Coordinates of C-alpha atoms in Angstrom, one line a residue:
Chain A
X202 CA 0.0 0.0 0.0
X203 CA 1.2 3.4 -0.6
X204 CA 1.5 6.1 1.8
X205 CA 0.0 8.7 -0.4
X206 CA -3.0 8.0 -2.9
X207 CA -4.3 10.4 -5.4
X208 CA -5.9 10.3 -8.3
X209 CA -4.2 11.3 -11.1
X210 CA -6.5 12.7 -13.3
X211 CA -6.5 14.3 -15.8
X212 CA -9.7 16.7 -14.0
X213 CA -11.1 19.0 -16.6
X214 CA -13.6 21.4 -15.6
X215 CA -15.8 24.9 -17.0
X216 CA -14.2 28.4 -15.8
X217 CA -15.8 29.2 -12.9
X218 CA -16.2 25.3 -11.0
X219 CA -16.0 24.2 -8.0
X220 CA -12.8 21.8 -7.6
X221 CA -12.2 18.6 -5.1
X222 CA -9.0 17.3 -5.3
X223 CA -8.6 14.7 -3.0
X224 CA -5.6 12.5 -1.0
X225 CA -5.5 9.6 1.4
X226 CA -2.8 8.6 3.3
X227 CA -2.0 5.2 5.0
X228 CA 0.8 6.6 8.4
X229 CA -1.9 8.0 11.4
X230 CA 1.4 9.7 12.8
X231 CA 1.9 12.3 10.4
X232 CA 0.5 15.9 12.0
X233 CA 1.0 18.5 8.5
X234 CA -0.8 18.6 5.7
X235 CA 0.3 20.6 2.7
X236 CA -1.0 21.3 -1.0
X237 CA 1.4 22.4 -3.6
X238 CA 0.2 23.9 -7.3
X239 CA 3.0 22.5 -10.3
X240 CA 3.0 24.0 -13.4
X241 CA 4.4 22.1 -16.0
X242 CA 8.3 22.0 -16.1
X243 CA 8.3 24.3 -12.9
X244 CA 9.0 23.7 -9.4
X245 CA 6.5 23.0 -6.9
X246 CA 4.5 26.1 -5.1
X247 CA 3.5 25.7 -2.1
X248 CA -0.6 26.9 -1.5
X249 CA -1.5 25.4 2.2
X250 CA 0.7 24.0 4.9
X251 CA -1.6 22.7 7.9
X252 CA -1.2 21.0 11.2
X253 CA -3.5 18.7 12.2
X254 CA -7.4 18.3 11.4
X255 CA -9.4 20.5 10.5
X256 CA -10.2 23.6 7.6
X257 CA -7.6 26.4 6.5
X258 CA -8.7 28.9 3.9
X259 CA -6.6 31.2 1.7
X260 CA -8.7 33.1 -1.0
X261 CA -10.3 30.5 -3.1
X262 CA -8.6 27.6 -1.4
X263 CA -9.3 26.0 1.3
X264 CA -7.8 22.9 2.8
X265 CA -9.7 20.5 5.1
X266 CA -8.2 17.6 7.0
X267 CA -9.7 14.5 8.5
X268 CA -7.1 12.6 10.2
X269 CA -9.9 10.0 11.5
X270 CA -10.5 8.7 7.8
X271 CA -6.9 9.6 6.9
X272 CA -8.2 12.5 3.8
X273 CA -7.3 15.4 2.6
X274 CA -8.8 17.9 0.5
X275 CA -8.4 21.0 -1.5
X276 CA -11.5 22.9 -2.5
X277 CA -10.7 25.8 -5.6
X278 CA -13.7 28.3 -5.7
X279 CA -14.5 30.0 -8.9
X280 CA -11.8 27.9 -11.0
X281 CA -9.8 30.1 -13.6
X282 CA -7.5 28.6 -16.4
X283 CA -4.9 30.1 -14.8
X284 CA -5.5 26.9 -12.4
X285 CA -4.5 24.6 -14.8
X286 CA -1.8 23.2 -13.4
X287 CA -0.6 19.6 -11.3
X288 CA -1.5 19.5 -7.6
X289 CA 0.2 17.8 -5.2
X290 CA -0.5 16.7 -1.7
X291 CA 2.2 16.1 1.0
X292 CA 2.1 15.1 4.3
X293 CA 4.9 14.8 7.2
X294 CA 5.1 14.3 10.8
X295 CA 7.0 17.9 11.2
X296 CA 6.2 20.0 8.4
X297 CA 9.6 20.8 6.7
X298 CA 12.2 19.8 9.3
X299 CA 10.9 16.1 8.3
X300 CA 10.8 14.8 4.5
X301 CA 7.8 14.9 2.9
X302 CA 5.7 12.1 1.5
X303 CA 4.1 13.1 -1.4
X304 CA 1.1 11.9 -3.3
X305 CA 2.2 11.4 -7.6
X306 CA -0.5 14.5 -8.2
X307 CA -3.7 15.4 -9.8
X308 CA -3.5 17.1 -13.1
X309 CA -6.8 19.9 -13.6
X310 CA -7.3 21.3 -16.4
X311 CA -9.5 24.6 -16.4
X312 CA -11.8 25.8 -19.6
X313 CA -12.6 28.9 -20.4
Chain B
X135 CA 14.0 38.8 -2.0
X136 CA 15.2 36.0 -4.3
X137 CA 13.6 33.0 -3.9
X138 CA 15.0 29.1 -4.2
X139 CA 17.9 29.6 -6.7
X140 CA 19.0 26.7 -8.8
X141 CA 21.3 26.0 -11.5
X142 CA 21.9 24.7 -13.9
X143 CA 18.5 24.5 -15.2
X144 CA 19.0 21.7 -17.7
X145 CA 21.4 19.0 -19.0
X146 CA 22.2 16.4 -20.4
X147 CA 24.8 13.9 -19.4
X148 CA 25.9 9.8 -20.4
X149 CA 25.7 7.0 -18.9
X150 CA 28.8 6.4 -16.4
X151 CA 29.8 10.3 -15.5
X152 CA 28.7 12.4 -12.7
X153 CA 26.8 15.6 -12.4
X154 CA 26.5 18.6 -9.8
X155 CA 23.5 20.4 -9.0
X156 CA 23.8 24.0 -7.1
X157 CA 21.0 25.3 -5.0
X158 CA 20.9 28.8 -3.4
X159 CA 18.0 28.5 -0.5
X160 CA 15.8 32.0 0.4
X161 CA 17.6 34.6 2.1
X162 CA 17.8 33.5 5.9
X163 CA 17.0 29.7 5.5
X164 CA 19.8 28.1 6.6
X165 CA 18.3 24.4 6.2
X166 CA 18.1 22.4 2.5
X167 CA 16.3 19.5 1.0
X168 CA 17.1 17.7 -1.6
X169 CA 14.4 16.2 -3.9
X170 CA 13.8 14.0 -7.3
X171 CA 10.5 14.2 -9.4
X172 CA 10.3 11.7 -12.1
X173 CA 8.0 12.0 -14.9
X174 CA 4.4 12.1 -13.6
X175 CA 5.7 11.2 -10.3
X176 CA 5.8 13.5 -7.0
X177 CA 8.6 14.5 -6.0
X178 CA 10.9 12.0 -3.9
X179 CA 13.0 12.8 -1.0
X180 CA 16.7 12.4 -1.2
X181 CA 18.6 14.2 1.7
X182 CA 18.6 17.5 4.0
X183 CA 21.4 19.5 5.5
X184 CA 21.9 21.6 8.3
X185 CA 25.1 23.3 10.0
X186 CA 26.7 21.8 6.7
X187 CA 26.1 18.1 7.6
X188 CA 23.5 15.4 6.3
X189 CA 20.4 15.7 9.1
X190 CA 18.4 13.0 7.3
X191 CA 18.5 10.8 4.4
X192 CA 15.9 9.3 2.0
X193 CA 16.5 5.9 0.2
X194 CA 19.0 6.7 -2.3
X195 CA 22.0 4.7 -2.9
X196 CA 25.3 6.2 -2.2
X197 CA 26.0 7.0 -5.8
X198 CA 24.1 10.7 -4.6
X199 CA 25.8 12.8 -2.1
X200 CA 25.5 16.4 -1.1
X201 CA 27.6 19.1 0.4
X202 CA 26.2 22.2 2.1
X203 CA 28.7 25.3 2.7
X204 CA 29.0 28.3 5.1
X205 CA 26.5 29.9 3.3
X206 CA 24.3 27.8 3.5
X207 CA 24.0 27.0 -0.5
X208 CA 24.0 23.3 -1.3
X209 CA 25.2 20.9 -3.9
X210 CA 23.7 17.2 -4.9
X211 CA 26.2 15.1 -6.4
X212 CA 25.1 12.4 -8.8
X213 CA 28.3 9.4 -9.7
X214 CA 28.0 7.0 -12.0
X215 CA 24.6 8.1 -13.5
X216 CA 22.2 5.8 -14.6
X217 CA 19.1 6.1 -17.3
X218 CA 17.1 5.8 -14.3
X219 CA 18.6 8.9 -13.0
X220 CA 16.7 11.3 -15.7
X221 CA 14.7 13.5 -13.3
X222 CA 13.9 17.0 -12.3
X223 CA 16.3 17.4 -9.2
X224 CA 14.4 20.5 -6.8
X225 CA 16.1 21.8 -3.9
X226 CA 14.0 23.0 -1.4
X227 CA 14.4 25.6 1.4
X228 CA 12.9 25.6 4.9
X229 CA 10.8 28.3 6.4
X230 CA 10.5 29.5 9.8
X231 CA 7.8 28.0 10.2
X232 CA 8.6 24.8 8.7
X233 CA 7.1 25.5 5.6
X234 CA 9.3 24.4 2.5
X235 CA 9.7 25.7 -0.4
X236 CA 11.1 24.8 -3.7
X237 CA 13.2 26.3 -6.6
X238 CA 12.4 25.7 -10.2
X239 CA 14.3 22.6 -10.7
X240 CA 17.3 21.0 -12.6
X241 CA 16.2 18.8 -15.4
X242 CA 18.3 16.0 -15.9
X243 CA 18.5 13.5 -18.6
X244 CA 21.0 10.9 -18.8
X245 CA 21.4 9.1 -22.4

């Protein structure tokens, strides 16, 4: 079993959609959560680093964590192309100062 | 304020010789991660220094090998490269909050 699982996609969705992208993981012990956005060819960007369960919203994101069932979410509001992109889950047990385990990545395409 | 720096952004190299990847980290982080991304893959951890020493280490053979200096900018070493080792090599940076974030990448292919 892996210790990250996420659907690779590809997603495609209308301008303007509401976007799930979902992770599960398979280690109880790990505390932070974190999405990153991946353009193609270009290094990861970090969008939502948080500890523990619960909901964190930034903007149009927002990042909800259930460690009981072991999932992870990122919601996108009011999708734009400029969206379009690979995104990545990770998980650790101390953010940064730990590796992360990462999930392979859900590619989303946005339409105008 | 600069972020991750890294360099050189791609290259090719053959079978059987070695490569070296730099990394500059944001100003002030003084702690950096090494990671590999293969194609459609997420990225895989490889090694992080501190203080110019190896804190941890994923599992990678000993054909990769990094050096941090004073400055806290890093190197990854690759020897005796394998096809296998065609990658997008990101160094990463950590915050103060133990964020991490990641430079654009070396893209490596090995023929």
């Amino acid at each position: 079993q892996k210790e990250v699982e996420q659907d690779p996609g590809p997603l495609s969705v209308p301008e303007g959609a509401i976007v799930s992208l979902n992770c599960t993981y398979s280690n109880s012990a790990f505390q932070y959560f974190m999405w990153y956005r991946q353009y193609s060819r270009k290094g990861p960007e970090l969008l939502m680093y948080t500890y523990s369960s619960g909901n964190k919203e930034d903007g149009r994101f927002t990042a909800q964590v259930d460690k009981s069932s072991k999932y992870i979410s990122l919601f996108i509001r009011d999708s734009q192309p400029s969206d379009s992109a690979t995104y990545l889950c990770a998980q650790s047990f101390s953010g940064g100062y730990n590796k992360l385990i990462f999930g392979a990545g859900t590619r989303l395409a946005v339409h105008p | 304020d600069a972020g991750v720096t890294q360099s050189p952004t791609h290259l090719i190299k053959t079978r059987g010789q070695q490569v070296t990847l730099r990394c500059s980290p944001k100003s002030g982080h003084d702690t950096v991660s090494w990671y590999q991304q293969a194609l459609g893959q997420g990225p895989q951890f490889i090694f992080q220094y501190y203080e110019e020493e190896e804190r941890q280490r994923g599992n990678f053979p000993d054909r990769f090998s990094g050096h941090q200096f004073p400055n806290y900018s890093s190197e990854l070493n690759v020897n005796a490269l394998l096809l296998g080792d065609s990658a997008l090599y990101l160094c990463a940076s950590l915050g103060f909050g133990g964020e991490l974030f990641f430079g654009e990448g070396s893209r490596l292919t090995v023929l």
